[in-house]
PDB file of C-alpha atoms in Angstrom:
ATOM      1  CA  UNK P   1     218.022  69.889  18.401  1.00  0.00           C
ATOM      2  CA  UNK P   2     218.314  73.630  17.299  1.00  0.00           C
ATOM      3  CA  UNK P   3     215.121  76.105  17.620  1.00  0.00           C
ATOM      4  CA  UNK P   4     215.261  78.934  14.930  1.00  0.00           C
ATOM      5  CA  UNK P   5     212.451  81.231  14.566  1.00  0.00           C
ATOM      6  CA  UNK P   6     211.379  81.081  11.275  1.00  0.00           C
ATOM      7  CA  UNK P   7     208.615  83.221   9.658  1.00  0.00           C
ATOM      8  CA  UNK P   8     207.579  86.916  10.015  1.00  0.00           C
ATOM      9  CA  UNK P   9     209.758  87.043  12.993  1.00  0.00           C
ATOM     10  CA  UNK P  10     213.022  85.841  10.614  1.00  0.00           C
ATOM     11  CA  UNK P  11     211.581  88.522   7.678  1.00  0.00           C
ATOM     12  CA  UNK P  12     211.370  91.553  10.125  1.00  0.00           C
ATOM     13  CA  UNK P  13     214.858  90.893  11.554  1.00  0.00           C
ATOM     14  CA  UNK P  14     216.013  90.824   7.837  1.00  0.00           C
ATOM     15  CA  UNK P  15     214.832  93.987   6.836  1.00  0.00           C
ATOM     16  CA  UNK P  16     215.566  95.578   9.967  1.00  0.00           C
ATOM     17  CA  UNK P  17     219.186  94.794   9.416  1.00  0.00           C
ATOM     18  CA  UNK P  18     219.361  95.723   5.635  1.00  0.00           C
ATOM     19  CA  UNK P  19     217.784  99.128   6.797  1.00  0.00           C
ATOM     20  CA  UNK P  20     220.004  99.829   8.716  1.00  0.00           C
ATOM     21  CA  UNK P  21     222.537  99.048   6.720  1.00  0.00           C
ATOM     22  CA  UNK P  22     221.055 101.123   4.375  1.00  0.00           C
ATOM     23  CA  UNK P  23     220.968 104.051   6.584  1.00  0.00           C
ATOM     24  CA  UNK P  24     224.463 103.949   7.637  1.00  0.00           C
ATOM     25  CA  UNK P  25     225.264 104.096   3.791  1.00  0.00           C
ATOM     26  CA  UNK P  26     223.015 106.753   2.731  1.00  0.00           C
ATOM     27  CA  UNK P  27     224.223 108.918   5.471  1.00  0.00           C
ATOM     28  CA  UNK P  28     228.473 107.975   4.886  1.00  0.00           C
ATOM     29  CA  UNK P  29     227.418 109.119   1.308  1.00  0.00           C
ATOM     30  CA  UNK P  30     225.833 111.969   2.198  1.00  0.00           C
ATOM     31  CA  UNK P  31     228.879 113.068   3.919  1.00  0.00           C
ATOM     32  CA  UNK P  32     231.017 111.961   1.170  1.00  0.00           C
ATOM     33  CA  UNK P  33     229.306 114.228  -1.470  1.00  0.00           C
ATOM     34  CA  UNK P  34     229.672 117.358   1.054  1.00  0.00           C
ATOM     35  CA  UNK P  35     232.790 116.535   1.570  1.00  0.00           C
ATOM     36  CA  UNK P  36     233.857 116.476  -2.181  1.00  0.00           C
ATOM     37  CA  UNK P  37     231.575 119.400  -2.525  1.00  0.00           C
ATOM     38  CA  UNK P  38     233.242 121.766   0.539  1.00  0.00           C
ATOM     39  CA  UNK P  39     236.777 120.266  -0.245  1.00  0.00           C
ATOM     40  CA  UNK P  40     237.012 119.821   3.765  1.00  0.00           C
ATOM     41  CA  UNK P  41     235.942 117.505   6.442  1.00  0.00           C
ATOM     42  CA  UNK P  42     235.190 120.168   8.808  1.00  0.00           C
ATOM     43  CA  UNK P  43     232.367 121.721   7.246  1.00  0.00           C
ATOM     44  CA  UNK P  44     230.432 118.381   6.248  1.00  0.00           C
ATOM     45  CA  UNK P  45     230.971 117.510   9.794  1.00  0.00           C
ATOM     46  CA  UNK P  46     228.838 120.284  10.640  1.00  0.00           C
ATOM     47  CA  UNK P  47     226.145 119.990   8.181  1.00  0.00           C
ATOM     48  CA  UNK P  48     225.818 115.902   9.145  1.00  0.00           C
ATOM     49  CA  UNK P  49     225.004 117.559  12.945  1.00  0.00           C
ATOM     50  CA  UNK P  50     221.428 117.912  11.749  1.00  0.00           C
ATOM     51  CA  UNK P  51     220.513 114.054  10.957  1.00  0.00           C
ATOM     52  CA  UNK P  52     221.076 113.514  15.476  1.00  0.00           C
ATOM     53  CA  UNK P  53     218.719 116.361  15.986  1.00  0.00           C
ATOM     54  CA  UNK P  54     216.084 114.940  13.235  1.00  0.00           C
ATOM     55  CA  UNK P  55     216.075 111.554  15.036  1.00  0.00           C
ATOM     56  CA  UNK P  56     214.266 113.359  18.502  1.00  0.00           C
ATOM     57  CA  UNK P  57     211.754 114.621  15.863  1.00  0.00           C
ATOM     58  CA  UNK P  58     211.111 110.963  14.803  1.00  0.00           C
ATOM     59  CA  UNK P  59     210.869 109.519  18.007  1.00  0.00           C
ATOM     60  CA  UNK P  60     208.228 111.787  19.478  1.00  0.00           C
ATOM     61  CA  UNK P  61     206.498 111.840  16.151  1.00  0.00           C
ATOM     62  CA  UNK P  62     205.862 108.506  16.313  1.00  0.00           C
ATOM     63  CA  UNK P  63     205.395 107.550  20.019  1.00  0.00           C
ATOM     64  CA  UNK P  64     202.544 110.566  20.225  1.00  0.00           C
ATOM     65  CA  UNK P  65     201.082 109.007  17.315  1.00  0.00           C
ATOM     66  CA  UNK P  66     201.007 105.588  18.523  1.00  0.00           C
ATOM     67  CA  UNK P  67     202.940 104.591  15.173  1.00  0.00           C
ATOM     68  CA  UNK P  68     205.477 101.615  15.437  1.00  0.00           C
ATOM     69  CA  UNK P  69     209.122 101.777  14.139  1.00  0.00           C
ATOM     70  CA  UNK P  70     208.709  99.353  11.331  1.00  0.00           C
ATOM     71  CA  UNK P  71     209.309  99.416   7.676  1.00  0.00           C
ATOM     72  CA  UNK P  72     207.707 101.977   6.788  1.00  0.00           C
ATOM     73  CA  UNK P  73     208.731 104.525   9.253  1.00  0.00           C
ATOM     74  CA  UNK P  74     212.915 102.862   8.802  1.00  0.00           C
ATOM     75  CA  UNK P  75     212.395 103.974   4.962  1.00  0.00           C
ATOM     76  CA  UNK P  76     211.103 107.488   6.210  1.00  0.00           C
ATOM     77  CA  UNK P  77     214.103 108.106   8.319  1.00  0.00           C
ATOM     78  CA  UNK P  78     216.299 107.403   5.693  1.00  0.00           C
ATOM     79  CA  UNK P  79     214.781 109.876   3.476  1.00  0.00           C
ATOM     80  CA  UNK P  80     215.093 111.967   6.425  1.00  0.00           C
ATOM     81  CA  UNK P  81     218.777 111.532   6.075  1.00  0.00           C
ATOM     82  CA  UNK P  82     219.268 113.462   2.839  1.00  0.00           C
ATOM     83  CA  UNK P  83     216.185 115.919   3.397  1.00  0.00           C
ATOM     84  CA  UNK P  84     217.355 117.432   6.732  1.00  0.00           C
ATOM     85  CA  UNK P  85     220.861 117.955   5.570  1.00  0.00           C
ATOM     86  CA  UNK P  86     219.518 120.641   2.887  1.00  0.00           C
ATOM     87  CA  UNK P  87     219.055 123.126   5.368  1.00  0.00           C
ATOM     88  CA  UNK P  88     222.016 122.856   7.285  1.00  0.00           C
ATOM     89  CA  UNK P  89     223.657 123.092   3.619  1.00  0.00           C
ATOM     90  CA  UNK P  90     221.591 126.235   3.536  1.00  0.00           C
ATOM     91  CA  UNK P  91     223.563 128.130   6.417  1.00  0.00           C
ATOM     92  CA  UNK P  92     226.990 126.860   5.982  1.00  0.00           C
ATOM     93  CA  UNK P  93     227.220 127.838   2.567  1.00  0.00           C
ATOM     94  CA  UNK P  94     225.885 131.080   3.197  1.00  0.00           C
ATOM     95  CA  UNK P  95     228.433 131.443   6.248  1.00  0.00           C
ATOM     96  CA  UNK P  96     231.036 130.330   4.189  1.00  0.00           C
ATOM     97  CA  UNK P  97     230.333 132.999   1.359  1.00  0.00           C
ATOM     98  CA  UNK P  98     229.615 136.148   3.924  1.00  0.00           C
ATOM     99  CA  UNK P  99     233.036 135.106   5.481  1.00  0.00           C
ATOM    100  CA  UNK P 100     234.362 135.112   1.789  1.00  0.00           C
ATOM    101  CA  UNK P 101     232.558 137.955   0.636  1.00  0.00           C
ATOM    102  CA  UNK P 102     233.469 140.628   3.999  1.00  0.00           C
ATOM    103  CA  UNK P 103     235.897 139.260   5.550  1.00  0.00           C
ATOM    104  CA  UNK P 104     234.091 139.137   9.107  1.00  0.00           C
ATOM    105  CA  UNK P 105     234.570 136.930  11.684  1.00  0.00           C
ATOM    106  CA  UNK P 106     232.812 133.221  11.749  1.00  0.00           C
ATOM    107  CA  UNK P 107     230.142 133.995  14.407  1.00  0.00           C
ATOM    108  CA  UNK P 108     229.305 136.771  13.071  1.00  0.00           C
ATOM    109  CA  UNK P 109     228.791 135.062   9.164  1.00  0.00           C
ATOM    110  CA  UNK P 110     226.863 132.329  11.099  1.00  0.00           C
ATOM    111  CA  UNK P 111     224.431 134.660  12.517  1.00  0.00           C
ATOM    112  CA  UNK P 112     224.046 136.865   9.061  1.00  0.00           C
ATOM    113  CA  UNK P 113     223.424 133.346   7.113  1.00  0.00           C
ATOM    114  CA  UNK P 114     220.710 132.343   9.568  1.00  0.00           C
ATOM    115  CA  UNK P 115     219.183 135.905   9.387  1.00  0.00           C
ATOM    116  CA  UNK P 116     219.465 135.583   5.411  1.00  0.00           C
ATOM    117  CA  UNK P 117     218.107 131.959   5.161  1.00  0.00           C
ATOM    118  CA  UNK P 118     215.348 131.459   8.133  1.00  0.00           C
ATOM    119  CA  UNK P 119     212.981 132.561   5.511  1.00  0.00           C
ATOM    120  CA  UNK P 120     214.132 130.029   2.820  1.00  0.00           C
ATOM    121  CA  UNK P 121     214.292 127.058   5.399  1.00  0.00           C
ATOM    122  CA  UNK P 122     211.153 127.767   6.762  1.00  0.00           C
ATOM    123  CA  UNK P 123     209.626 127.667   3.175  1.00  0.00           C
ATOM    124  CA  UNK P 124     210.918 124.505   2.101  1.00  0.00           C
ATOM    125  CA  UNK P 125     210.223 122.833   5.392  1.00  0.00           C
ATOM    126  CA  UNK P 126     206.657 123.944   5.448  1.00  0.00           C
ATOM    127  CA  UNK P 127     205.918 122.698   1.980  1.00  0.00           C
ATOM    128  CA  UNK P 128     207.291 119.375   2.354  1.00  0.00           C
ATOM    129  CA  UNK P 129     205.333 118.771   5.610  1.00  0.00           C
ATOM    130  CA  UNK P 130     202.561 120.252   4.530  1.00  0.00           C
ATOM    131  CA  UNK P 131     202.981 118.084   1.015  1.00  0.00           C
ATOM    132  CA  UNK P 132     203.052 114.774   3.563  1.00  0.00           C
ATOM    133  CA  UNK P 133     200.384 116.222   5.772  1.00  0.00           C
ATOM    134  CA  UNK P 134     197.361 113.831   4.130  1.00  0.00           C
ATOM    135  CA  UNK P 135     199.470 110.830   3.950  1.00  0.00           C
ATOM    136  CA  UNK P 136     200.320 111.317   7.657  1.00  0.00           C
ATOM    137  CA  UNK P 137     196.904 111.352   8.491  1.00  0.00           C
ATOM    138  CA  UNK P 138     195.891 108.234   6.397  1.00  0.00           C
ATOM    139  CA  UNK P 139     193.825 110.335   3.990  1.00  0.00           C
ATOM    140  CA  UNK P 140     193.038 108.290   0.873  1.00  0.00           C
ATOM    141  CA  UNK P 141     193.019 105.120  -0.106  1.00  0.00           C
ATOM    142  CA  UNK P 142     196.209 103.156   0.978  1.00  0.00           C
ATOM    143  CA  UNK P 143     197.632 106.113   3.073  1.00  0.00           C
ATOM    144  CA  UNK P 144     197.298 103.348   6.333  1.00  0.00           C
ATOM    145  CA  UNK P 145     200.124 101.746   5.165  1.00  0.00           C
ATOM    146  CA  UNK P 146     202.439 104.499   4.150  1.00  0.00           C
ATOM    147  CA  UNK P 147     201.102 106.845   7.227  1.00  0.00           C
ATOM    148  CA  UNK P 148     204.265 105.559   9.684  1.00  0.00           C
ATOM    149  CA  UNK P 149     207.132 107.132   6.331  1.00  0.00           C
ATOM    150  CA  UNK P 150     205.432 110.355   7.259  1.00  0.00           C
ATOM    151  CA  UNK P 151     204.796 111.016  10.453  1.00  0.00           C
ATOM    152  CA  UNK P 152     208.724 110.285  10.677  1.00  0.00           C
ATOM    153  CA  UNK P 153     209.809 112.760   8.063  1.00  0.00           C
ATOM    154  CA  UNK P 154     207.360 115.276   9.744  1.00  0.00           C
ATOM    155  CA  UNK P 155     208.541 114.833  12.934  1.00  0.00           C
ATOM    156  CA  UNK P 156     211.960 114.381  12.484  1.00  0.00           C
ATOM    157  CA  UNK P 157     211.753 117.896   9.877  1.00  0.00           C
ATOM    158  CA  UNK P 158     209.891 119.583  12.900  1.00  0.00           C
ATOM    159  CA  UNK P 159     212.591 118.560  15.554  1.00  0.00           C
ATOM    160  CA  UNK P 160     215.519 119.030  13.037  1.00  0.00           C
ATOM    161  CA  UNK P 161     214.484 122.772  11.199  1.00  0.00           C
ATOM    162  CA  UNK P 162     214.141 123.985  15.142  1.00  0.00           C
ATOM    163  CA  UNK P 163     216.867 123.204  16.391  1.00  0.00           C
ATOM    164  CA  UNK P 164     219.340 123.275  13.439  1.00  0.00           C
ATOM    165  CA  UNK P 165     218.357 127.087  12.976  1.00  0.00           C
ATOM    166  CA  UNK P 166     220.651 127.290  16.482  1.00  0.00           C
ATOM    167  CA  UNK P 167     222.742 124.212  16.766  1.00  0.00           C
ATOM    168  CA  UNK P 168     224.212 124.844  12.778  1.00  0.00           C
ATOM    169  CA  UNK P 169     225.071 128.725  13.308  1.00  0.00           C
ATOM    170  CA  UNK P 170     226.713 127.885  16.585  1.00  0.00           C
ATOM    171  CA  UNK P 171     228.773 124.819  15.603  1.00  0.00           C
ATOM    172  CA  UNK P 172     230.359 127.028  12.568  1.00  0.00           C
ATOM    173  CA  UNK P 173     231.218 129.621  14.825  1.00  0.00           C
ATOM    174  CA  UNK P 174     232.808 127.244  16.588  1.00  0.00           C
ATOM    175  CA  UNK P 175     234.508 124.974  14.405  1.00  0.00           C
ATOM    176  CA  UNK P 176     235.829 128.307  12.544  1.00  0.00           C
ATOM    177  CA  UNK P 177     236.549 130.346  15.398  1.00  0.00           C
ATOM    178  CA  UNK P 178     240.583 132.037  15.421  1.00  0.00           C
ATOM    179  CA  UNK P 179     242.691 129.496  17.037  1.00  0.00           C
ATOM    180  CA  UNK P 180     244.470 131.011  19.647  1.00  0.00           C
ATOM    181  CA  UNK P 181     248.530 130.804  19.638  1.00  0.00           C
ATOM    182  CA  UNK P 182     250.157 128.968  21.677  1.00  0.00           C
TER     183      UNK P 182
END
């Protein structure tokens, strides 16, 4: 005699699985393309730091709203994947081209870029989660269903813009700091 569970139970398991399958590509991409794009592994390594501190975001988001990991909220964090990147993107460039551009050391490029680009992250976080705001809250007619993709990508943006805006700046100086001889 075998017992299988067969059903819903079977179907959730199976898209649980091919999420996160999905996930784990979209982010090894993601770090492939910044890798071909920085012409380093360092550097992507860096930027991919920001998709860890976007998952606290998501977890809160959705245990203080009382919203389920399912489907819905698995497609939202993979979104989340490629969206919080962008700002990291946004200060390691920027690092990278004050460093070019005068020569100073990599903390101090790290702190310029964040000083140069707090205004430009803040911008494009606040119109994205202000763009999902209504769906979050179920406004409109089949928002229900599609409420969980949000309140992830607004939670995990919330968690990930804070604390990228420090962890990023510091990790470059860092990564990039003078090796000492030895």
């Amino acid at each position: 005699y075998d017992i299988a569970l067969t059903g819903s139970i079977e179907e959730q398991r199976e898209s649980a699985r091919e999420l996160a399958i999905a996930l784990v590509l979209s982010l090894a991409l993601v770090y492939m393309v910044l890798a071909c794009q920085y012409e380093s592994l360092r550097d992507p390594m860096i930027v991919m730091l920001a998709v860890p501190l976007a998952a606290i975001g998501v977890i809160l988001a959705l245990f203080i709203s009382g919203t389920t990991l399912n489907l819905q909220s698995g497609i939202g964090c993979i979104m989340l994947g490629g969206i919080v990147v962008n700002n990291a993107i946004l200060l390691v460039d920027q690092a990278g081209q004050i460093r070019r551009g005068t020569g100073c050391s990599a903390g101090e490029a790290a702190l310029e870029a964040g000083r140069r680009r707090l205004r430009p992250i803040l911008m494009t976080t606040a119109t994205t989660m202000l763009g999902l705001a209504p769906l979050a809250l179920g406004i409109g007619e089949g928002a229900d269903a599609q409420a969980p993709l949000a309140r992830a990508v607004i939670g995990g943006l919330t968690s990930s813009t804070l604390t990228t805006l420090f962890v990023v700046p510091l990790a470059y100086a860092i990564v990039h700091r003078p090796r000492s001889g030895g």
